[in-house]
Short mmCIF file of C-alpha atoms and ligand atoms in Angstrom, two decimals:
data_model
loop_
_atom_site.label_atom_id
_atom_site.label_comp_id
_atom_site.label_asym_id
_atom_site.label_seq_id
_atom_site.Cartn_x
_atom_site.Cartn_y
_atom_site.Cartn_z
CA MET A 1 -218.41 -5.24 -28.75
CA LYS A 2 -216.47 -2.37 -26.54
CA ARG A 3 -214.66 0.12 -28.29
CA ILE A 4 -211.19 1.31 -28.34
CA VAL A 5 -211.37 4.85 -29.61
CA ILE A 6 -208.38 6.32 -31.15
CA LEU A 7 -208.91 10.54 -31.61
CA GLY A 8 -207.08 11.94 -34.39
CA ALA A 9 -205.40 10.25 -37.59
CA GLY A 10 -202.31 12.56 -37.50
CA PHE A 11 -198.69 11.10 -37.10
CA GLY A 12 -199.71 9.64 -33.41
CA GLY A 13 -203.07 8.27 -33.75
CA LEU A 14 -202.28 6.72 -37.08
CA ARG A 15 -199.41 4.94 -35.72
CA ALA A 16 -201.64 3.41 -32.62
CA ALA A 17 -204.11 2.60 -34.94
CA ILE A 18 -201.78 0.40 -36.91
CA VAL A 19 -200.50 -1.25 -33.82
CA LEU A 20 -203.62 -1.72 -32.24
CA GLY A 21 -204.64 -3.33 -35.62
CA LYS A 22 -202.01 -6.12 -35.95
CA LYS A 23 -203.72 -7.45 -32.70
CA SER A 24 -207.02 -6.90 -33.92
CA ARG A 25 -208.00 -10.64 -33.83
CA GLU A 26 -206.62 -11.21 -30.26
CA LEU A 27 -208.62 -8.07 -29.19
CA ARG A 28 -211.63 -9.06 -31.04
CA ASN A 29 -211.21 -12.25 -28.98
CA LYS A 30 -211.52 -10.31 -25.96
CA GLY A 31 -214.73 -8.50 -26.88
CA TYR A 32 -212.99 -5.07 -28.32
CA GLN A 33 -212.91 -3.23 -31.45
CA ILE A 34 -210.92 -0.68 -32.91
CA THR A 35 -212.27 2.81 -33.83
CA LEU A 36 -210.57 5.91 -35.65
CA ILE A 37 -211.88 9.54 -35.59
CA ASP A 38 -210.48 12.17 -37.48
CA LYS A 39 -212.33 15.46 -38.91
CA ASN A 40 -210.58 14.48 -42.18
CA ASN A 41 -210.45 11.59 -43.96
CA TYR A 42 -206.89 11.95 -44.95
CA HIS A 43 -203.87 11.77 -43.07
CA THR A 44 -201.63 14.56 -43.57
CA TYR A 45 -197.67 15.00 -43.60
CA THR A 46 -196.92 18.31 -42.67
CA PRO A 47 -193.31 18.28 -43.03
CA LEU A 48 -193.95 18.91 -46.70
CA LEU A 49 -196.52 21.84 -46.53
CA TYR A 50 -194.01 24.73 -46.95
CA GLU A 51 -193.41 23.19 -50.02
CA ILE A 52 -197.17 23.42 -50.88
CA SER A 53 -197.21 26.87 -49.87
CA THR A 54 -194.95 27.84 -52.61
CA THR A 55 -196.14 25.49 -55.48
CA SER A 56 -197.55 27.50 -58.26
CA LYS A 57 -200.46 26.48 -60.05
CA GLU A 58 -198.44 25.98 -63.34
CA THR A 59 -196.48 23.16 -61.80
CA ALA A 60 -198.85 21.23 -59.69
CA ASN A 61 -202.70 21.37 -59.40
CA TYR A 62 -204.80 21.03 -56.11
CA LEU A 63 -205.37 17.77 -56.69
CA ASP A 64 -201.51 16.67 -57.47
CA LEU A 65 -200.56 18.66 -54.13
CA LYS A 66 -203.19 16.88 -52.48
CA SER A 67 -202.14 13.50 -53.40
CA VAL A 68 -198.62 14.07 -52.29
CA THR A 69 -199.02 15.11 -48.62
CA THR A 70 -202.47 13.62 -47.44
CA TYR A 71 -203.03 10.04 -47.61
CA SER A 72 -206.27 8.27 -47.26
CA VAL A 73 -206.96 7.15 -44.14
CA GLU A 74 -209.36 4.27 -45.08
CA GLY A 75 -206.73 3.65 -47.98
CA VAL A 76 -203.85 3.20 -45.07
CA LEU A 77 -205.55 1.25 -43.02
CA LEU A 78 -206.94 -1.28 -45.76
CA GLY A 79 -206.66 -4.95 -44.26
CA PHE A 80 -206.99 -4.19 -40.73
CA PRO A 81 -210.71 -4.30 -39.30
CA ILE A 82 -210.71 -1.15 -37.89
CA GLU A 83 -214.04 0.91 -37.83
CA PHE A 84 -213.13 4.79 -39.16
CA ILE A 85 -215.50 7.57 -38.74
CA GLN A 86 -215.14 11.03 -40.14
CA GLY A 87 -216.25 13.41 -37.94
CA GLU A 88 -215.40 16.57 -35.78
CA VAL A 89 -214.62 15.92 -31.96
CA ILE A 90 -216.66 18.67 -29.91
CA ASN A 91 -216.55 17.32 -26.59
CA ILE A 92 -215.51 13.89 -24.79
CA ASP A 93 -217.98 13.05 -21.86
CA LEU A 94 -215.32 11.72 -19.55
CA LEU A 95 -217.68 10.34 -17.06
CA ASN A 96 -219.85 8.64 -19.43
CA LYS A 97 -217.20 7.44 -21.67
CA LYS A 98 -218.83 8.95 -24.81
CA ILE A 99 -217.35 11.52 -27.83
CA GLN A 100 -219.78 13.67 -29.03
CA LEU A 101 -219.18 14.73 -32.58
CA ALA A 102 -220.52 17.61 -34.80
CA ASP A 103 -223.87 17.33 -36.50
CA GLN A 104 -223.32 15.59 -39.91
CA PRO A 105 -226.49 16.27 -42.47
CA ALA A 106 -226.68 12.75 -43.08
CA ALA A 107 -225.38 11.09 -40.16
CA ALA A 108 -228.22 9.35 -37.92
CA ALA A 109 -228.22 10.84 -34.37
CA SER A 110 -226.58 7.99 -32.87
CA ALA A 111 -223.48 8.49 -34.89
CA ARG A 112 -223.29 11.70 -33.04
CA GLN A 113 -221.75 10.00 -29.92
CA VAL A 114 -219.22 7.31 -29.79
CA GLU A 115 -218.97 5.27 -26.73
CA TYR A 116 -215.54 3.98 -25.64
CA GLU A 117 -214.00 1.76 -23.30
CA TYR A 118 -210.46 2.77 -23.74
CA LEU A 119 -209.46 6.33 -25.30
CA LEU A 120 -206.53 7.50 -26.75
CA ILE A 121 -206.02 10.90 -27.27
CA ALA A 122 -204.50 12.19 -30.23
CA LEU A 123 -205.87 15.43 -31.88
CA GLY A 124 -202.94 17.39 -32.31
CA ALA A 125 -202.34 21.31 -31.56
CA GLU A 126 -203.27 24.46 -32.93
CA THR A 127 -202.16 28.16 -33.78
CA ASN A 128 -201.42 30.04 -30.67
CA PHE A 129 -202.25 33.48 -31.50
CA PHE A 130 -201.48 34.61 -27.84
CA GLY A 131 -204.33 36.80 -27.96
CA ILE A 132 -202.59 39.54 -29.41
CA PRO A 133 -205.21 41.94 -30.63
CA GLY A 134 -205.74 42.16 -34.58
CA LEU A 135 -203.11 39.14 -35.13
CA GLN A 136 -205.44 36.07 -35.55
CA GLU A 137 -207.94 38.23 -38.24
CA ASN A 138 -205.33 39.61 -40.32
CA ALA A 139 -202.95 36.42 -40.36
CA LEU A 140 -202.73 33.51 -42.35
CA GLU A 141 -201.78 30.16 -40.78
CA LEU A 142 -200.09 26.93 -41.74
CA LYS A 143 -201.14 24.01 -40.07
CA SER A 144 -203.24 22.20 -42.71
CA LEU A 145 -203.22 21.24 -46.56
CA ASN A 146 -205.89 24.16 -46.76
CA ASP A 147 -204.15 26.75 -44.78
CA ALA A 148 -200.69 25.90 -47.27
CA LEU A 149 -202.86 26.40 -50.20
CA LYS A 150 -204.40 29.52 -49.06
CA ILE A 151 -201.09 31.11 -48.34
CA ARG A 152 -199.97 29.69 -51.93
CA ASP A 153 -202.85 31.34 -53.55
CA THR A 154 -202.75 34.55 -51.45
CA VAL A 155 -198.69 35.08 -52.44
CA TRP A 156 -199.20 34.08 -56.13
CA GLU A 157 -202.22 36.43 -56.85
CA MET A 158 -200.35 39.32 -55.25
CA VAL A 159 -197.14 39.10 -57.01
CA GLU A 160 -199.06 38.26 -60.40
CA GLY A 161 -201.38 41.29 -59.85
CA ALA A 162 -198.89 43.81 -59.06
CA ALA A 163 -197.41 46.36 -61.06
CA THR A 164 -193.80 46.93 -62.04
CA ASP A 165 -192.18 48.52 -58.78
CA GLU A 166 -195.21 48.04 -56.68
CA ALA A 167 -194.11 46.52 -53.16
CA VAL A 168 -195.16 43.35 -52.05
CA ASP A 169 -194.15 42.81 -48.46
CA ILE A 170 -194.57 39.36 -46.57
CA VAL A 171 -194.22 39.41 -42.79
CA ILE A 172 -193.91 36.10 -41.14
CA GLY A 173 -194.55 36.16 -37.26
CA GLY A 174 -192.51 33.14 -35.53
CA ALA A 175 -188.92 32.21 -36.80
CA GLY A 176 -189.15 28.65 -35.52
CA SER A 177 -188.57 25.94 -37.61
CA THR A 178 -191.99 26.33 -39.65
CA GLY A 179 -191.42 29.93 -39.95
CA VAL A 180 -187.67 29.66 -41.08
CA GLU A 181 -188.65 26.96 -43.87
CA LEU A 182 -191.89 28.95 -45.15
CA ALA A 183 -189.05 32.25 -45.19
CA GLY A 184 -186.60 30.23 -47.24
CA GLU A 185 -189.05 28.66 -49.35
CA ILE A 186 -191.59 31.77 -50.07
CA GLN A 187 -188.08 33.84 -50.93
CA GLU A 188 -186.91 31.17 -53.40
CA TRP A 189 -190.46 31.04 -55.34
CA ILE A 190 -190.28 35.05 -55.56
CA SER A 191 -186.81 35.00 -57.04
CA GLN A 192 -188.06 32.11 -59.63
CA MET A 193 -191.18 34.80 -60.31
CA ARG A 194 -188.37 37.25 -61.22
CA LYS A 195 -186.41 35.38 -63.42
CA GLU A 196 -190.25 34.78 -65.52
CA GLY A 197 -190.82 38.45 -65.80
CA HIS A 198 -192.44 39.60 -62.52
CA ARG A 199 -191.27 43.31 -61.64
CA CYS A 200 -192.79 44.02 -58.42
CA ARG A 201 -190.71 44.80 -55.41
CA THR A 202 -190.88 41.96 -52.85
CA SER A 203 -189.57 41.54 -49.39
CA VAL A 204 -189.46 38.72 -46.62
CA THR A 205 -189.69 39.38 -43.44
CA LEU A 206 -189.43 37.39 -40.18
CA VAL A 207 -190.10 38.76 -36.97
CA ASP A 208 -189.42 37.00 -33.65
CA ALA A 209 -189.42 37.77 -30.01
CA ALA A 210 -186.74 35.78 -29.16
CA SER A 211 -182.82 37.25 -29.59
CA THR A 212 -182.30 34.63 -32.20
CA ILE A 213 -184.41 32.96 -34.82
CA LEU A 214 -184.56 28.99 -34.26
CA ASN A 215 -184.73 29.66 -30.42
CA GLY A 216 -183.33 26.78 -28.44
CA PHE A 217 -181.86 24.99 -31.22
CA GLU A 218 -177.85 24.92 -30.84
CA PRO A 219 -175.84 28.02 -31.92
CA LYS A 220 -173.98 26.20 -34.80
CA ILE A 221 -178.10 25.53 -36.57
CA ILE A 222 -178.77 28.97 -36.10
CA ASN A 223 -175.58 30.77 -37.64
CA ARG A 224 -176.15 28.39 -40.73
CA ALA A 225 -179.80 28.86 -40.85
CA THR A 226 -179.11 32.48 -40.60
CA ALA A 227 -176.52 33.20 -43.14
CA ARG A 228 -178.54 30.93 -45.56
CA LEU A 229 -181.65 33.22 -45.20
CA LYS A 230 -179.82 36.44 -45.18
CA LYS A 231 -178.05 34.98 -48.64
CA LEU A 232 -181.80 34.29 -49.73
CA GLY A 233 -182.43 38.40 -49.09
CA THR A 234 -184.65 37.64 -46.00
CA ASN A 235 -184.82 40.21 -43.51
CA ILE A 236 -184.42 39.22 -39.88
CA LEU A 237 -186.08 41.20 -37.44
CA THR A 238 -185.51 39.36 -33.90
CA ALA A 239 -186.14 40.80 -30.29
CA GLU A 240 -189.16 42.14 -31.48
CA LYS A 241 -192.41 40.98 -30.04
CA VAL A 242 -195.54 41.68 -31.64
CA SER A 243 -197.64 43.99 -29.74
CA LYS A 244 -201.10 44.16 -32.05
CA VAL A 245 -201.80 43.89 -35.54
CA GLU A 246 -203.94 46.58 -37.86
CA ASN A 247 -204.84 46.67 -41.31
CA GLY A 248 -201.37 46.19 -43.21
CA LYS A 249 -199.34 46.93 -39.85
CA VAL A 250 -197.64 44.85 -37.64
CA PHE A 251 -196.66 46.98 -34.72
CA LEU A 252 -193.64 46.03 -32.58
CA GLU A 253 -193.33 46.41 -28.50
CA SER A 254 -189.90 48.29 -29.42
CA GLY A 255 -192.45 51.19 -31.19
CA LYS A 256 -190.86 50.03 -34.71
CA ILE A 257 -194.19 49.18 -37.20
CA ALA A 258 -193.38 46.43 -39.89
CA SER A 259 -196.07 47.31 -43.14
CA TYR A 260 -197.09 44.04 -44.78
CA ASP A 261 -199.02 43.00 -47.76
CA ILE A 262 -199.43 39.24 -46.80
CA LEU A 263 -198.91 38.57 -42.90
CA ILE A 264 -198.25 34.60 -42.24
CA TRP A 265 -198.64 33.73 -38.17
CA THR A 266 -196.03 30.73 -37.34
CA GLY A 267 -195.42 32.03 -34.03
CA GLY A 268 -196.69 29.64 -31.78
CA VAL A 269 -199.03 26.26 -31.43
CA LYS A 270 -200.96 24.90 -28.21
CA ALA A 271 -202.51 21.97 -27.36
CA ASN A 272 -206.15 21.24 -29.09
CA SER A 273 -208.68 23.41 -27.40
CA ILE A 274 -210.71 20.27 -27.07
CA ILE A 275 -208.36 19.21 -23.97
CA ASP A 276 -209.33 22.95 -22.40
CA LYS A 277 -212.39 21.93 -20.88
CA LEU A 278 -211.61 18.24 -19.55
CA PRO A 279 -210.18 17.68 -16.33
CA PHE A 280 -206.58 17.11 -16.95
CA LYS A 281 -203.78 18.45 -15.73
CA LYS A 282 -202.37 21.08 -17.92
CA GLU A 283 -198.48 21.90 -18.27
CA LYS A 284 -196.98 24.28 -20.86
CA GLN A 285 -199.07 25.37 -23.72
CA GLY A 286 -202.35 23.70 -22.57
CA ARG A 287 -200.71 20.55 -23.04
CA VAL A 288 -201.72 17.22 -21.12
CA GLY A 289 -199.63 16.23 -18.06
CA VAL A 290 -198.62 12.60 -18.47
CA ALA A 291 -196.36 10.24 -16.78
CA ASP A 292 -194.07 8.13 -18.84
CA GLU A 293 -196.55 5.23 -19.45
CA LEU A 294 -198.41 8.06 -21.46
CA LEU A 295 -201.67 8.42 -18.90
CA CYS A 296 -203.18 11.28 -18.64
CA ALA A 297 -203.29 12.80 -15.47
CA LEU A 298 -206.14 14.19 -13.98
CA GLU A 299 -206.54 17.18 -11.95
CA ASN A 300 -208.51 15.18 -9.32
CA PRO A 301 -207.10 11.79 -9.21
CA ASP A 302 -210.47 10.34 -7.38
CA LEU A 303 -212.40 11.24 -10.42
CA GLU A 304 -213.80 8.36 -12.02
CA VAL A 305 -213.49 7.71 -15.44
CA GLY A 306 -213.37 4.21 -16.14
CA ASN A 307 -210.09 2.97 -18.07
CA LYS A 308 -207.29 4.32 -18.65
CA ILE A 309 -206.95 7.26 -20.91
CA TYR A 310 -203.67 7.98 -23.01
CA GLY A 311 -202.53 10.93 -24.39
CA ILE A 312 -200.33 11.01 -27.59
CA GLY A 313 -198.31 13.67 -29.73
CA ASP A 314 -198.42 17.61 -29.44
CA ILE A 315 -201.46 17.45 -26.71
CA VAL A 316 -199.22 16.06 -24.36
CA CYS A 317 -196.62 17.39 -22.14
CA VAL A 318 -193.54 14.79 -21.33
CA HIS A 319 -190.24 16.50 -19.70
CA ASP A 320 -187.00 14.63 -20.54
CA SER A 321 -184.46 13.76 -17.74
CA ARG A 322 -182.82 17.59 -17.83
CA GLY A 323 -186.69 18.52 -17.14
CA ARG A 324 -187.10 20.26 -20.72
CA PRO A 325 -190.75 20.21 -22.41
CA VAL A 326 -190.16 17.21 -25.26
CA PRO A 327 -190.85 19.39 -28.38
CA MET A 328 -194.07 18.95 -30.57
CA VAL A 329 -192.50 16.72 -33.30
CA ALA A 330 -193.60 13.89 -35.54
CA ARG A 331 -191.11 11.59 -34.43
CA ALA A 332 -192.21 11.73 -30.88
CA ALA A 333 -195.96 11.41 -31.43
CA ILE A 334 -195.15 8.13 -33.80
CA ILE A 335 -193.35 6.73 -30.69
CA GLN A 336 -195.88 7.70 -28.33
CA GLY A 337 -198.37 6.23 -30.24
CA THR A 338 -196.77 2.86 -30.20
CA ILE A 339 -196.47 2.94 -26.86
CA ALA A 340 -199.94 3.76 -26.02
CA ALA A 341 -201.36 1.38 -28.10
CA LYS A 342 -198.97 -1.42 -26.53
CA ASN A 343 -200.02 -0.72 -23.61
CA THR A 344 -203.55 -0.99 -23.97
CA ILE A 345 -203.21 -4.46 -25.72
CA ASN A 346 -201.68 -5.37 -22.19
CA ASP A 347 -204.18 -3.75 -20.29
CA ILE A 348 -206.79 -5.62 -22.00
CA ASN A 349 -204.88 -8.81 -21.93
CA GLY A 350 -204.38 -8.74 -18.43
CA ARG A 351 -200.62 -8.12 -18.64
CA LYS A 352 -198.54 -6.25 -16.00
CA LEU A 353 -196.25 -5.26 -18.62
CA ARG A 354 -196.12 -1.70 -19.46
CA PHE A 355 -194.15 0.40 -21.75
CA ARG A 356 -192.49 3.73 -21.00
CA TYR A 357 -192.19 6.89 -23.08
CA ASN A 358 -188.40 7.46 -22.86
CA PRO A 359 -187.66 10.64 -24.64
CA LYS A 360 -184.58 11.34 -26.77
CA GLU A 361 -183.64 14.20 -28.99
CA TYR A 362 -184.86 13.65 -32.06
CA PRO A 363 -182.84 14.29 -35.50
CA TYR A 364 -184.53 17.15 -37.31
CA ILE A 365 -184.19 18.39 -40.87
CA ILE A 366 -184.55 22.31 -41.78
CA PRO A 367 -185.23 22.80 -45.32
CA ILE A 368 -184.46 26.66 -46.18
CA GLY A 369 -185.09 27.39 -49.96
CA GLY A 370 -184.14 25.48 -52.98
CA LYS A 371 -182.22 22.07 -52.76
CA TYR A 372 -180.86 23.55 -49.16
CA ALA A 373 -181.75 22.11 -45.62
CA ILE A 374 -179.89 21.51 -42.66
CA ALA A 375 -179.98 18.27 -40.67
CA LYS A 376 -178.70 17.34 -37.35
CA ILE A 377 -178.52 13.37 -36.63
CA GLY A 378 -177.00 13.32 -33.01
CA PRO A 379 -173.93 14.99 -33.21
CA ILE A 380 -173.89 15.28 -36.90
CA ILE A 381 -174.74 18.20 -38.78
CA ILE A 382 -175.23 18.40 -42.59
CA SER A 383 -176.14 21.34 -44.63
CA GLY A 384 -176.75 21.90 -48.03
CA PHE A 385 -177.79 19.68 -50.98
CA PHE A 386 -176.84 16.32 -48.72
CA GLY A 387 -179.65 17.65 -46.03
CA TRP A 388 -182.08 18.34 -48.68
CA ILE A 389 -181.80 14.61 -50.28
CA LEU A 390 -181.76 13.19 -46.45
CA LYS A 391 -185.10 15.18 -46.07
CA GLY A 392 -186.17 13.01 -49.44
CA LEU A 393 -185.41 10.29 -47.69
CA VAL A 394 -187.22 10.54 -44.46
CA GLU A 395 -190.35 11.18 -46.08
CA LEU A 396 -189.99 7.82 -48.39
CA ASN A 397 -189.14 5.79 -44.96
CA TYR A 398 -192.43 7.41 -43.35
CA LEU A 399 -194.44 6.77 -46.25
CA ASP A 400 -192.75 3.14 -46.07
CA SER A 401 -193.87 2.79 -42.50
CA ILE A 402 -197.58 3.68 -42.86
CA MET A 403 -198.22 1.83 -46.11
CA PRO A 404 -196.92 -0.86 -48.99
CA LEU A 405 -193.64 -0.22 -50.32
CA GLN A 406 -194.65 0.08 -53.91
CA ARG A 407 -197.24 2.61 -53.19
CA ALA A 408 -194.81 4.84 -50.95
CA LEU A 409 -192.42 4.81 -53.78
CA LYS A 410 -195.13 5.90 -56.22
CA ILE A 411 -196.24 9.04 -54.36
CA TRP A 412 -192.62 10.12 -53.12
CA LEU A 413 -191.81 10.04 -56.80
CA LYS A 414 -194.82 12.08 -57.93
CA GLY A 415 -193.91 14.49 -55.50
CA LEU A 416 -190.16 14.56 -55.91
CA LYS A 417 -191.26 15.23 -59.80
CA ILE A 418 -193.21 18.15 -58.42
CA PHE A 419 -191.03 19.76 -55.87
CA ILE A 420 -187.75 19.40 -57.90
CA GLN A 421 -189.20 21.99 -60.23
CA ASN A 422 -190.32 24.20 -57.07
CA ASP A 423 -186.61 23.87 -56.04
CA ARG A 424 -185.09 24.65 -58.79
CA LEU A 425 -182.75 27.09 -57.79
CA GLY A 426 -179.80 25.50 -55.65
C1 FAD B 501 -196.35 23.47 -41.03
C2 FAD B 501 -195.81 21.94 -40.28
C3 FAD B 501 -194.33 21.67 -40.47
C4 FAD B 501 -193.99 20.62 -39.51
N1 FAD B 501 -192.71 20.00 -40.03
C5 FAD B 501 -192.30 18.93 -39.33
C6 FAD B 501 -191.41 18.14 -39.25
O1 FAD B 501 -190.35 18.62 -40.30
N2 FAD B 501 -190.77 17.58 -38.53
C7 FAD B 501 -191.56 17.15 -37.60
O2 FAD B 501 -191.07 16.05 -36.58
N3 FAD B 501 -192.60 17.29 -37.38
C8 FAD B 501 -193.08 19.01 -37.93
N4 FAD B 501 -194.29 19.16 -37.61
C9 FAD B 501 -194.61 19.10 -36.18
C10 FAD B 501 -195.45 17.97 -36.40
O3 FAD B 501 -196.61 17.84 -37.78
C11 FAD B 501 -196.43 17.35 -35.19
O4 FAD B 501 -195.52 17.19 -34.00
C12 FAD B 501 -197.41 15.87 -35.35
O5 FAD B 501 -198.13 16.07 -36.26
C13 FAD B 501 -197.83 16.07 -33.90
O6 FAD B 501 -198.65 14.90 -34.45
P1 FAD B 501 -200.11 14.31 -33.18
O7 FAD B 501 -200.32 13.07 -33.94
O8 FAD B 501 -200.18 14.77 -32.25
O9 FAD B 501 -200.73 15.49 -34.40
P2 FAD B 501 -201.31 15.67 -35.65
O10 FAD B 501 -200.36 15.07 -36.59
O11 FAD B 501 -201.41 16.87 -35.77
O12 FAD B 501 -202.66 14.89 -35.70
C14 FAD B 501 -203.99 15.15 -35.16
C15 FAD B 501 -205.31 14.70 -35.97
O13 FAD B 501 -206.52 15.05 -35.29
C16 FAD B 501 -207.34 15.89 -36.17
N5 FAD B 501 -208.36 16.33 -35.44
C17 FAD B 501 -207.75 17.99 -34.61
N6 FAD B 501 -208.79 18.31 -34.30
C18 FAD B 501 -209.88 17.38 -34.23
C19 FAD B 501 -210.96 17.27 -33.83
N7 FAD B 501 -211.73 18.12 -33.12
N8 FAD B 501 -212.33 16.31 -34.15
C20 FAD B 501 -211.64 15.32 -35.18
N9 FAD B 501 -210.11 15.16 -35.55
C21 FAD B 501 -209.49 16.41 -35.15
C22 FAD B 501 -206.57 16.27 -37.31
O14 FAD B 501 -207.24 16.47 -38.13
C23 FAD B 501 -205.41 15.49 -37.44
O15 FAD B 501 -205.35 14.06 -37.85
C24 FAD B 501 -194.56 20.11 -38.41
C25 FAD B 501 -195.84 21.16 -38.18
C26 FAD B 501 -196.47 21.74 -39.17
C27 FAD B 501 -197.38 22.44 -38.92
#
């Protein structure tokens, strides 16, 4: 059997696997099997990570939190004849059509190299520290379940261990949606802790180089989010670029210094660095240039790399009709995963029909502390409690798209029970 290999079981890769899995019999008859590779044996629902970062150990333990935000890849693919390999991709050898995986103690040498005939790359993004001196060494980040737990534990331990009136200053660098969500939620969590008797002085400061928070979003959204954060007590420092970080101090280009006890960096992402070494055309943030069929564009079009290589999700850069790069969001990755999978099926079946990716303005929801979120669907903006309800429904809808409804409901209700306690304040 020749392999169709999908790299990454995130939003895009998992969707591609499901679409290909539904055609597995047809593909098998043509001599192809489907292989999905991810370094984790679970799929992460990233929109819930900010909740994990702010759920105290008393509200939910590690296993409960893990079960509501991550879902076993093999569980999701149950019933599909898809081979799942848990392994870290360390190189893609385009010329020899081989994926190289990191050494795993129990694995045979042959298990560290996976040959492919078709390749769909969906390895996502990583935090971009922009080479700012001292930043990576001193800051926490929020990209994975473990990152979220680390933030939770750090905040908890600092506030728990602080004496009455002792200062605990939290600085969040980057006021995009992740920074804003996290600032709002930490702020609420801290007010709850104060109600429970912790008497230290805490502050949450959001710093961004742009002139507003949520740079690039429309003014109405920015105004509502700013008002909400101010109401919660968050300090907002905009038009302030971080120049360096030294133990306990964030130096800003303006000459100001923001002191911190906890520093979290949500100031940027870039395509997975595996891509850096590959001879693809690179766009902004190291993302691979793809045309509307989602084929990865080679720097040298004459390079012989065998069959077509598709790029999906955060690792690729597609421009909309106004020339703006499509934002790195789950909805784009899911749609691209479907398109790349369908084009692969058509390629193998020798059909001429090609699906094209047509970027759209995707709806979005930004939760900001407690039972409050700002949602934008087309021209409609909903903020407050109904935005928060909508966020829950979007999550249920996503779960239902990757697993049977009964299981989706069970996980969703469990999460709701945890996060309703977490979001006690309105
Ligand atoms: C905190 C946070 C909150 C977010 N909230 C939202 C939101 O509310 N709405 C929204 O639309 N988007 C949100 N996003 C963005 C969204 O998560 C991404 O756009 C989306 O995950 C992109 O999908 P993807 O398939 O490209 O990558 P991912 O979903 O990131 O998947 C990449 C996969 O590749 C695997 N992988 C990476 N490197 C390797 C390797 N070397 N070897 C093997 N496997 C590897 C990873 O384990 C992962 O499973 C959020 C992101 C974060 C970090």
